[in-house]
Coordinates of C-alpha atoms in Angstrom, one line a residue:
G1 CA 30.1 -133.6 -58.4
G2 CA 26.0 -134.1 -57.5
L3 CA 24.7 -136.1 -54.1
Q4 CA 26.5 -139.3 -53.6
L5 CA 24.5 -142.4 -52.4
R6 CA 25.9 -143.9 -49.7
P7 CA 25.6 -147.1 -47.7
A8 CA 23.0 -147.0 -44.7
T9 CA 25.3 -148.6 -42.8
D10 CA 27.7 -144.8 -43.0
L11 CA 24.9 -143.0 -40.8
L12 CA 25.5 -145.1 -38.6
L13 CA 28.9 -142.9 -37.6
A14 CA 29.0 -142.1 -33.9
W15 CA 24.6 -143.5 -33.3
N16 CA 22.0 -145.4 -34.1
P17 CA 20.1 -142.9 -36.3
I18 CA 16.2 -143.2 -34.6
C19 CA 13.0 -142.2 -35.2
L20 CA 11.5 -139.4 -34.0
G21 CA 7.7 -139.6 -35.8
L22 CA 6.1 -138.0 -38.0
V23 CA 6.2 -134.3 -39.5
E24 CA 4.2 -132.8 -42.3
G25 CA 7.7 -131.3 -43.7
V26 CA 10.2 -128.6 -43.0
I27 CA 10.6 -125.4 -43.0
G28 CA 14.0 -124.6 -42.9
K29 CA 17.1 -123.4 -40.1
I30 CA 16.9 -120.5 -37.6
Q31 CA 19.3 -119.3 -35.7
L32 CA 17.4 -116.4 -32.7
H33 CA 21.0 -115.4 -31.1
S34 CA 24.2 -115.5 -31.4
D35 CA 24.6 -117.3 -28.7
L36 CA 21.7 -119.7 -29.3
P37 CA 22.5 -122.8 -31.1
W38 CA 20.7 -123.6 -34.2
W39 CA 16.5 -124.8 -34.9
L40 CA 15.1 -127.3 -37.3
I41 CA 11.9 -126.2 -37.8
L42 CA 9.5 -129.0 -39.1
I43 CA 5.8 -129.1 -39.4
R44 CA 4.5 -130.5 -36.7
Q45 CA 0.9 -130.6 -37.4
K46 CA -1.3 -128.8 -40.4
A47 CA -5.2 -127.7 -41.1
L48 CA -6.4 -128.7 -44.8
V49 CA -7.6 -125.1 -45.7
G50 CA -9.6 -126.1 -49.2
K51 CA -8.5 -126.8 -52.7
L52 CA -8.6 -124.2 -55.4
P53 CA -9.4 -124.9 -59.2
E54 CA -8.0 -128.2 -60.5
D55 CA -7.5 -129.7 -57.3
H56 CA -4.8 -127.8 -55.5
E57 CA -5.1 -128.3 -52.2
V58 CA -3.5 -125.5 -49.6
C59 CA -2.6 -126.4 -46.2
K60 CA -2.9 -124.1 -43.3
I61 CA 0.7 -123.7 -40.8
T62 CA -1.1 -125.2 -37.0
K63 CA 2.0 -126.5 -35.1
I64 CA 5.6 -126.9 -35.2
A65 CA 8.1 -128.8 -33.7
V66 CA 11.4 -127.3 -33.3
L67 CA 14.5 -129.4 -32.9
S68 CA 17.6 -128.8 -32.0
L69 CA 20.8 -128.6 -33.7
S70 CA 24.0 -128.9 -31.7
E71 CA 22.3 -131.6 -29.0
M72 CA 23.1 -135.0 -29.1
E73 CA 20.0 -136.8 -27.9
P74 CA 17.0 -136.0 -30.0
Q75 CA 14.1 -134.3 -27.7
D76 CA 11.3 -135.8 -26.9
L77 CA 8.8 -133.6 -30.2
E78 CA 5.8 -135.3 -29.7
L79 CA 5.6 -135.9 -33.2
E80 CA 2.8 -138.2 -34.0
L81 CA 4.8 -142.4 -34.1
C82 CA 5.0 -143.4 -37.3
K83 CA 3.6 -146.9 -37.9
K84 CA 7.0 -148.1 -39.1
H85 CA 9.9 -147.3 -36.3
H86 CA 6.6 -147.3 -33.5
F87 CA 5.4 -150.7 -33.8
G88 CA 4.0 -151.1 -30.1
I89 CA 6.2 -148.9 -28.2
N90 CA 5.3 -145.3 -27.2
K91 CA 8.3 -143.2 -27.0
P92 CA 11.6 -143.9 -28.7
E93 CA 14.0 -145.9 -27.2
K94 CA 17.4 -143.4 -25.9
I95 CA 20.6 -143.6 -28.5
V96 CA 22.9 -146.3 -27.9
P97 CA 26.9 -145.0 -28.4
S98 CA 27.8 -148.1 -31.1
P99 CA 30.7 -150.2 -29.9
D100 CA 33.7 -148.4 -32.0
D101 CA 32.8 -145.4 -30.6
S102 CA 32.8 -145.4 -27.2
K103 CA 36.2 -144.7 -26.2
F104 CA 35.8 -141.5 -28.1
L105 CA 33.0 -140.5 -26.4
L106 CA 34.5 -141.4 -23.1
K107 CA 37.4 -139.1 -23.7
T108 CA 34.8 -136.1 -25.1
F109 CA 33.1 -136.1 -21.4
T110 CA 35.8 -136.6 -19.3
H111 CA 37.1 -133.1 -21.2
I112 CA 34.2 -131.9 -20.7
K113 CA 34.0 -132.1 -17.2
T114 CA 37.4 -131.5 -16.2
N115 CA 35.9 -127.7 -18.0
V116 CA 33.5 -127.6 -15.3
S117 CA 34.5 -129.3 -12.7
A118 CA 35.3 -126.2 -10.8
P119 CA 32.3 -124.4 -10.1
N120 CA 32.5 -121.0 -11.2
K121 CA 29.4 -118.9 -10.2
K122 CA 29.6 -116.4 -13.3
K123 CA 29.5 -119.3 -15.7
V124 CA 26.9 -120.7 -13.7
K125 CA 24.6 -117.2 -13.7
E126 CA 26.1 -117.0 -17.8
S127 CA 24.0 -120.5 -18.0
K128 CA 20.5 -119.5 -16.4
E129 CA 21.0 -116.1 -18.1
K130 CA 21.0 -118.0 -21.7
E131 CA 19.0 -120.8 -20.8
K132 CA 15.6 -118.4 -20.1
L133 CA 16.9 -116.1 -23.4
E134 CA 16.4 -119.6 -25.2
R135 CA 12.8 -120.7 -23.6
R136 CA 11.2 -117.1 -24.1
L137 CA 12.4 -116.9 -27.4
L138 CA 11.2 -120.2 -28.3
E139 CA 7.8 -119.0 -26.9
E140 CA 8.0 -116.3 -28.9
L141 CA 8.9 -118.3 -32.4
L142 CA 5.5 -121.2 -31.5
K143 CA 4.1 -117.8 -29.9
M144 CA 4.2 -116.8 -34.0
F145 CA 3.7 -120.1 -36.0
M146 CA 0.5 -121.2 -33.6
D147 CA -0.9 -118.2 -32.8
S148 CA -0.7 -115.7 -35.5
E149 CA -2.2 -118.4 -38.4
S150 CA -0.4 -116.9 -40.7
F151 CA 1.2 -119.2 -42.6
Y152 CA 0.7 -121.0 -45.3
Y153 CA 1.7 -123.8 -48.5
S154 CA 0.6 -125.8 -50.9
L155 CA 2.9 -128.7 -52.6
T156 CA 1.3 -128.4 -55.6
Y157 CA -0.3 -125.0 -56.6
D158 CA 2.5 -121.4 -56.2
L159 CA 0.5 -119.4 -53.7
T160 CA 3.2 -116.7 -54.1
N161 CA 2.3 -116.0 -57.9
S162 CA -1.1 -114.3 -58.9
V163 CA -3.0 -116.3 -61.8
Q164 CA -2.1 -113.7 -63.8
R165 CA 1.5 -113.9 -63.5
Q166 CA 1.2 -117.6 -63.6
S167 CA -0.7 -117.8 -67.0
T168 CA 1.9 -117.0 -68.9
G169 CA 1.7 -119.6 -72.0
E170 CA 4.6 -122.0 -71.7
K171 CA 4.1 -124.6 -69.7
D172 CA 7.4 -124.3 -66.2
P173 CA 8.9 -128.0 -66.2
R174 CA 10.6 -125.8 -62.6
P175 CA 10.1 -127.4 -59.8
L176 CA 8.1 -125.4 -57.6
W177 CA 9.7 -123.5 -55.5
Q178 CA 11.2 -122.2 -58.4
K179 CA 8.7 -120.4 -59.7
V180 CA 7.9 -118.5 -57.0
D181 CA 7.7 -115.1 -56.5
D182 CA 11.0 -114.0 -54.3
R183 CA 8.7 -111.2 -52.6
F184 CA 6.1 -113.5 -51.3
F185 CA 8.9 -116.7 -50.4
W186 CA 8.8 -116.5 -46.9
N187 CA 11.1 -119.1 -46.2
K188 CA 13.6 -118.5 -48.6
Y189 CA 16.6 -118.0 -45.9
M190 CA 15.5 -120.7 -43.8
I191 CA 15.6 -122.8 -46.7
Q192 CA 18.9 -121.6 -48.3
D193 CA 21.3 -125.0 -47.5
L194 CA 19.0 -127.2 -49.2
T195 CA 18.4 -124.6 -52.7
E196 CA 21.9 -124.5 -53.2
I197 CA 22.3 -128.0 -53.8
G198 CA 21.1 -127.7 -56.9
T199 CA 20.3 -131.3 -57.8
P200 CA 16.6 -131.9 -57.9
E201 CA 16.9 -135.3 -54.8
V202 CA 16.6 -131.9 -52.6
D203 CA 13.2 -130.7 -54.3
F204 CA 10.5 -132.9 -52.7
W205 CA 12.0 -131.1 -49.6
I206 CA 11.8 -127.9 -50.1
I207 CA 8.1 -125.9 -49.2
P208 CA 7.4 -122.4 -49.8
I209 CA 5.7 -121.3 -47.4
I210 CA 3.3 -117.8 -47.3
Q211 CA 3.0 -115.6 -44.3
G212 CA -0.5 -113.6 -45.0
F213 CA -4.1 -114.9 -45.8
V214 CA -6.0 -118.1 -47.9
Q215 CA -10.0 -118.2 -47.4
I216 CA -11.8 -120.2 -50.0
E217 CA -15.0 -120.7 -49.9
E218 CA -18.7 -122.1 -52.3
L219 CA -21.4 -119.8 -53.0
V220 CA -24.4 -120.8 -53.7
V221 CA -26.0 -118.3 -56.3
N222 CA -29.4 -118.7 -55.0
Y223 CA -32.2 -115.5 -55.4
N224 CA -35.7 -116.7 -54.8
E225 CA -34.2 -118.6 -51.1
S226 CA -36.4 -117.7 -48.2
S227 CA -35.5 -116.1 -45.3
D228 CA -33.6 -118.2 -42.5
D229 CA -36.7 -117.5 -40.1
E230 CA -39.2 -118.9 -42.9
K231 CA -37.1 -121.8 -43.7
S232 CA -36.8 -122.5 -40.2
S233 CA -41.6 -122.1 -39.7
P234 CA -43.6 -125.5 -39.8
E235 CA -46.3 -124.0 -41.7
T236 CA -43.4 -124.4 -45.0
P237 CA -42.7 -127.2 -46.3
P238 CA -39.5 -128.6 -46.9
Q239 CA -38.4 -127.6 -50.2
E240 CA -36.4 -129.6 -52.6
S241 CA -32.9 -128.6 -52.8
T242 CA -32.0 -128.5 -56.5
C243 CA -28.7 -128.2 -57.8
V244 CA -28.4 -127.6 -61.2
D245 CA -25.8 -125.1 -61.8
D246 CA -28.4 -123.2 -64.4
I247 CA -30.4 -122.7 -61.3
H248 CA -28.1 -121.7 -59.0
P249 CA -24.9 -121.0 -60.3
R250 CA -22.4 -122.1 -57.7
F251 CA -18.9 -120.5 -58.0
L252 CA -15.8 -121.0 -55.7
V253 CA -13.7 -117.6 -54.1
A254 CA -11.0 -117.8 -52.4
L255 CA -9.2 -114.9 -51.0
I256 CA -5.1 -115.0 -50.8
S257 CA -2.8 -112.1 -49.2
R258 CA 0.5 -112.7 -49.5
R259 CA 2.8 -110.9 -47.3
S260 CA 6.0 -109.1 -48.3
R261 CA 10.0 -111.5 -46.8
H262 CA 11.3 -107.9 -46.7
R263 CA 10.8 -105.0 -44.3
A264 CA 9.0 -107.5 -42.1
G265 CA 8.1 -106.2 -38.5
M266 CA 6.0 -105.8 -35.7
R267 CA 4.1 -101.8 -36.6
Y268 CA 4.9 -98.3 -35.3
K269 CA 8.6 -100.4 -34.8
R270 CA 8.6 -100.6 -38.8
R271 CA 7.1 -98.1 -40.8
G272 CA 7.8 -96.5 -44.6
V273 CA 10.8 -97.2 -46.6
D274 CA 13.7 -98.5 -46.6
K275 CA 17.6 -98.2 -48.2
N276 CA 16.4 -100.7 -51.0
G277 CA 13.0 -99.3 -52.1
N278 CA 10.8 -101.9 -49.9
V279 CA 8.3 -100.5 -47.5
A280 CA 6.9 -101.9 -44.8
N281 CA 3.2 -103.8 -44.0
Y282 CA 3.2 -104.3 -48.3
V283 CA 0.9 -107.1 -49.2
E284 CA -0.3 -108.4 -52.1
T285 CA -4.0 -109.7 -52.2
E286 CA -6.0 -111.9 -54.1
Q287 CA -9.3 -112.4 -55.4
L288 CA -10.2 -115.4 -57.3
I289 CA -13.1 -116.6 -58.7
H290 CA -13.4 -120.0 -60.7
V291 CA -16.6 -121.0 -61.9
H292 CA -18.0 -123.5 -65.1
N293 CA -13.9 -124.0 -66.5
H294 CA -13.1 -119.8 -65.7
T295 CA -10.8 -118.5 -63.3
L296 CA -10.9 -114.9 -62.6
S297 CA -8.3 -112.7 -60.7
F298 CA -8.0 -110.3 -59.0
I299 CA -5.0 -108.5 -57.5
Q300 CA -4.5 -105.5 -55.4
T301 CA -1.5 -104.5 -53.1
R302 CA -1.5 -102.2 -49.8
G303 CA 2.5 -101.0 -48.4
S304 CA 3.1 -98.4 -46.1
V305 CA 3.5 -95.0 -47.9
P306 CA 7.3 -94.2 -49.4
V307 CA 8.4 -92.3 -47.4
F308 CA 11.5 -91.9 -44.7
W309 CA 9.2 -92.1 -41.2
S310 CA 8.7 -93.6 -38.1
Q311 CA 6.8 -93.6 -34.5
V312 CA 8.8 -92.9 -31.7
G313 CA 7.8 -93.8 -28.4
Y314 CA 6.3 -96.5 -26.3
R315 CA 2.5 -94.7 -26.1
Y316 CA -0.4 -95.7 -27.6
N317 CA -0.4 -94.5 -31.5
P318 CA 3.1 -92.4 -31.5
R319 CA 2.9 -88.4 -33.2
P320 CA 4.2 -89.7 -36.4
R321 CA 7.1 -87.7 -38.0
L322 CA 9.6 -87.0 -41.1
D323 CA 13.5 -88.3 -41.0
K324 CA 14.5 -87.4 -44.2
S325 CA 14.5 -84.3 -46.3
E326 CA 12.2 -84.0 -49.1
K327 CA 15.2 -84.5 -51.2
D328 CA 16.9 -87.2 -49.8
T329 CA 13.2 -89.1 -50.1
V330 CA 13.5 -88.9 -54.0
A331 CA 15.7 -91.7 -54.9
Y332 CA 13.7 -94.5 -52.7
F333 CA 10.7 -93.5 -53.7
C334 CA 11.6 -93.7 -57.0
A335 CA 13.1 -97.1 -56.6
H336 CA 10.0 -98.3 -55.1
F337 CA 7.5 -97.4 -57.6
E338 CA 10.0 -98.1 -60.1
E339 CA 9.6 -101.5 -59.2
Q340 CA 5.8 -101.4 -58.7
L341 CA 5.5 -100.3 -62.5
K342 CA 7.8 -103.1 -63.2
I343 CA 5.5 -105.4 -61.8
Y344 CA 2.1 -104.3 -62.4
K345 CA 2.2 -101.2 -64.6
K346 CA 0.3 -98.9 -64.1
Q347 CA -0.4 -97.6 -60.5
V348 CA -4.1 -95.7 -58.7
I349 CA -2.5 -94.8 -55.5
I350 CA -5.3 -95.1 -53.4
N351 CA -4.2 -92.4 -49.3
L352 CA -6.6 -93.2 -47.3
V353 CA -4.7 -91.0 -44.2
D354 CA -6.4 -87.8 -42.6
Q355 CA -6.1 -84.6 -44.6
A356 CA -6.2 -82.8 -41.3
G357 CA -4.4 -83.7 -37.7
R358 CA -1.3 -85.5 -37.0
E359 CA -2.1 -87.8 -40.3
K360 CA -1.5 -84.6 -42.0
I361 CA 2.4 -84.8 -42.7
I362 CA 2.9 -87.8 -43.9
G363 CA 0.2 -87.5 -47.4
D364 CA 1.3 -84.6 -47.6
A365 CA 5.1 -85.7 -48.6
Y366 CA 3.4 -88.8 -49.9
L367 CA 1.5 -86.8 -52.9
K368 CA 4.8 -84.8 -52.4
Q369 CA 7.2 -86.9 -53.8
V370 CA 4.3 -88.1 -56.4
L371 CA 4.2 -84.8 -58.1
L372 CA 8.2 -84.4 -57.9
Y373 CA 7.4 -88.0 -59.7
N374 CA 6.0 -86.9 -61.8
S375 CA 4.9 -90.0 -64.0
S376 CA 2.0 -90.9 -66.3
Q377 CA 2.2 -94.1 -65.0
L378 CA 0.2 -93.3 -61.5
T379 CA -3.0 -92.2 -60.7
Y380 CA -3.2 -90.1 -56.7
V381 CA -6.3 -91.0 -55.2
S382 CA -6.7 -89.7 -51.8
F383 CA -9.7 -90.5 -49.7
D384 CA -10.1 -89.1 -46.0
F385 CA -11.4 -92.4 -44.7
H386 CA -12.1 -91.0 -40.6
E387 CA -13.9 -88.7 -42.1
H388 CA -16.4 -89.4 -44.7
C389 CA -17.0 -92.8 -42.9
R390 CA -17.5 -91.5 -39.0
G391 CA -19.1 -92.8 -36.6
M392 CA -18.4 -96.7 -38.4
K393 CA -20.3 -95.5 -40.9
F394 CA -18.2 -97.6 -44.2
E395 CA -20.9 -97.8 -46.3
N396 CA -19.8 -94.3 -46.9
V397 CA -17.1 -95.7 -48.7
Q398 CA -19.5 -95.4 -51.7
T399 CA -18.3 -92.6 -52.1
L400 CA -14.8 -93.3 -53.6
T401 CA -15.9 -96.7 -55.5
D402 CA -18.6 -94.1 -57.1
A403 CA -15.5 -91.8 -58.2
I404 CA -13.4 -94.1 -59.2
Y405 CA -16.0 -97.0 -60.9
D406 CA -14.6 -95.9 -64.5
I407 CA -10.7 -96.7 -62.9
I408 CA -12.1 -100.0 -61.6
L409 CA -13.4 -101.0 -64.9
D410 CA -11.0 -100.0 -67.1
M411 CA -8.0 -101.9 -65.1
K412 CA -10.5 -105.3 -65.8
W413 CA -8.8 -108.1 -64.1
C414 CA -7.1 -111.7 -65.3
W415 CA -10.4 -113.7 -67.0
V416 CA -8.3 -118.0 -68.1
D417 CA -9.8 -120.7 -69.0
Q418 CA -9.0 -124.4 -70.8
A419 CA -7.6 -122.7 -73.7
G420 CA -6.0 -119.8 -72.3
V421 CA -6.1 -116.5 -71.1
I422 CA -8.9 -114.1 -72.1
C423 CA -7.7 -111.2 -70.4
K424 CA -6.0 -109.8 -68.3
Q425 CA -5.5 -107.3 -65.4
E426 CA -4.6 -103.9 -66.3
G427 CA -2.5 -101.8 -63.5
I428 CA -3.3 -101.9 -60.0
F429 CA -4.9 -100.4 -56.8
R430 CA -2.1 -99.5 -54.6
V431 CA -4.0 -98.8 -51.1
N432 CA -2.4 -97.1 -47.5
C433 CA -4.1 -95.7 -44.6
M434 CA -1.1 -95.6 -41.8
D435 CA -0.9 -99.3 -40.4
C436 CA -2.2 -101.2 -44.1
L437 CA -4.8 -102.6 -41.6
D438 CA -8.0 -101.6 -41.2
R439 CA -9.6 -98.5 -43.4
T440 CA -6.9 -100.6 -46.0
N441 CA -9.0 -103.2 -45.9
V442 CA -12.4 -101.8 -46.0
V443 CA -11.6 -99.9 -49.1
Q444 CA -10.0 -103.0 -51.2
A445 CA -12.8 -105.1 -50.5
A446 CA -15.3 -102.4 -51.8
I447 CA -13.2 -101.9 -54.8
A448 CA -13.0 -106.5 -55.2
R449 CA -16.7 -106.6 -54.9
V450 CA -17.3 -103.5 -57.7
V451 CA -14.9 -105.9 -60.0
M452 CA -16.3 -109.2 -58.2
E453 CA -20.8 -108.0 -59.0
Q454 CA -18.5 -107.4 -62.5
Q455 CA -17.4 -110.9 -63.1
L456 CA -20.1 -112.5 -61.9
K457 CA -22.3 -110.4 -64.6
K458 CA -20.2 -111.0 -67.5
L459 CA -20.2 -115.0 -66.7
G460 CA -23.8 -114.4 -66.8
V461 CA -23.5 -115.9 -62.9
M462 CA -25.6 -113.1 -61.2
P463 CA -28.7 -110.5 -63.4
P464 CA -27.8 -107.6 -64.8
E465 CA -29.0 -104.9 -62.6
Q466 CA -30.0 -107.7 -59.1
P467 CA -27.0 -107.3 -56.1
L468 CA -25.0 -110.2 -54.6
P469 CA -27.8 -112.6 -52.4
V470 CA -28.2 -111.9 -48.8
K471 CA -26.7 -115.4 -47.6
C472 CA -23.6 -114.8 -50.6
N473 CA -22.6 -111.3 -49.3
R474 CA -22.7 -112.4 -45.8
I475 CA -20.1 -114.9 -46.3
Y476 CA -18.2 -112.4 -48.7
Q477 CA -18.4 -109.8 -45.8
I478 CA -16.5 -112.6 -43.7
M479 CA -13.7 -113.9 -46.0
W480 CA -12.3 -109.8 -46.0
A481 CA -13.4 -109.0 -42.7
N482 CA -11.1 -112.4 -41.1
N483 CA -8.4 -111.5 -44.3
G484 CA -7.7 -107.8 -42.1
D485 CA -8.0 -109.7 -38.7
S486 CA -5.2 -111.8 -39.6
I487 CA -2.5 -109.2 -41.8
S488 CA -3.3 -107.3 -38.2
R489 CA -1.9 -110.7 -36.2
Q490 CA 1.2 -110.2 -38.2
Y491 CA 2.6 -107.4 -37.2

């Protein structure tokens, strides 16, 4: 039973272990093709995104190292060298077999040599093809982690769970990875070998990673701040900058988007619902505000229209089509919303697909399913985004937020201070367009903004009649724009 500690000399077995350098953590292992070896993926480099309340550091993965688990010799992973084992050495030395094993290795090598001594053209060709495939998949893997900039983790904070889900009362003594929301534990299967061991010694090695987006900013509310032009003019004497909270309250704003690991895939290739009620491109976005020991959180979700539909063909924006009848869709539509209602209670659906033209078929199928589902817990709102915001007039989204203003306020938000929970968010907005990208992001940002202004007024940070100051507004808009860009890069 249990993990037995063995003397270090046992590790020598066939090889003398050597230090390859430093890594930030383990992501897990993966086999991208049955002909290829298993690879161990490590975090080679991270960047600090910022700190959440109570000093929790959040990091973005910027570089990974891929270690083949089948090769006897370690590859040069270009890792940062470790002071303990690499003092004064630039490259790790080649591994030396221990004397006992020399005979065994020699035998194995002769065995391999006899197998490949007769040059077989077919085998050579196969091996070249395999090498090519391995190189291509490896490139894709590196690209996915480094170019999409969409993998985040924290060693001390649970990025998979909203503030509301985390503030259930009792302190949970379990390690971080056991408390995560299963939907957003992106590397769950990759790290399974460790999670199944079941001893506390492994907890240190398990880092739950989310795919999504995190940005953390500090905003200072200053209503009498002069514009940048005035500041730089020589006539204006330099003002003493005051940092007193009462004069210019400063608050922390964070945006956390977590993408579901279910039904993940590229847009156009992944649409609609599957047999388990999971939808493509499902993302929960949490807007978090922290000021004077108060943390306020508001969450929204986005996800593909939960019917069976697809877009076939390689031309740009292929025509959408329905793949199952209305009757055959009911069970899976139900499965999707049963889970949503269980997690979030009331749902306000905001459907932004065009109400005419090629998208109409998807919008109509959605509405029909909502009517068949016939639940008092579902509110259905449709807003033809392209019709209202034609010619980049995104400010017209206010037509929608004005129309649902009371619904937004009724939903409330999660509000926590040192003493505990002050109030909870009741229900959620579930927003979608066709891709769940640009239109969805603009509308979610508009809803979140209404909520934030209400929150800041309630906290006394913002005067009741004043809008958000220009500088805050600019940073806020950039955060949501970054959120949209990041989510679009993931598909």
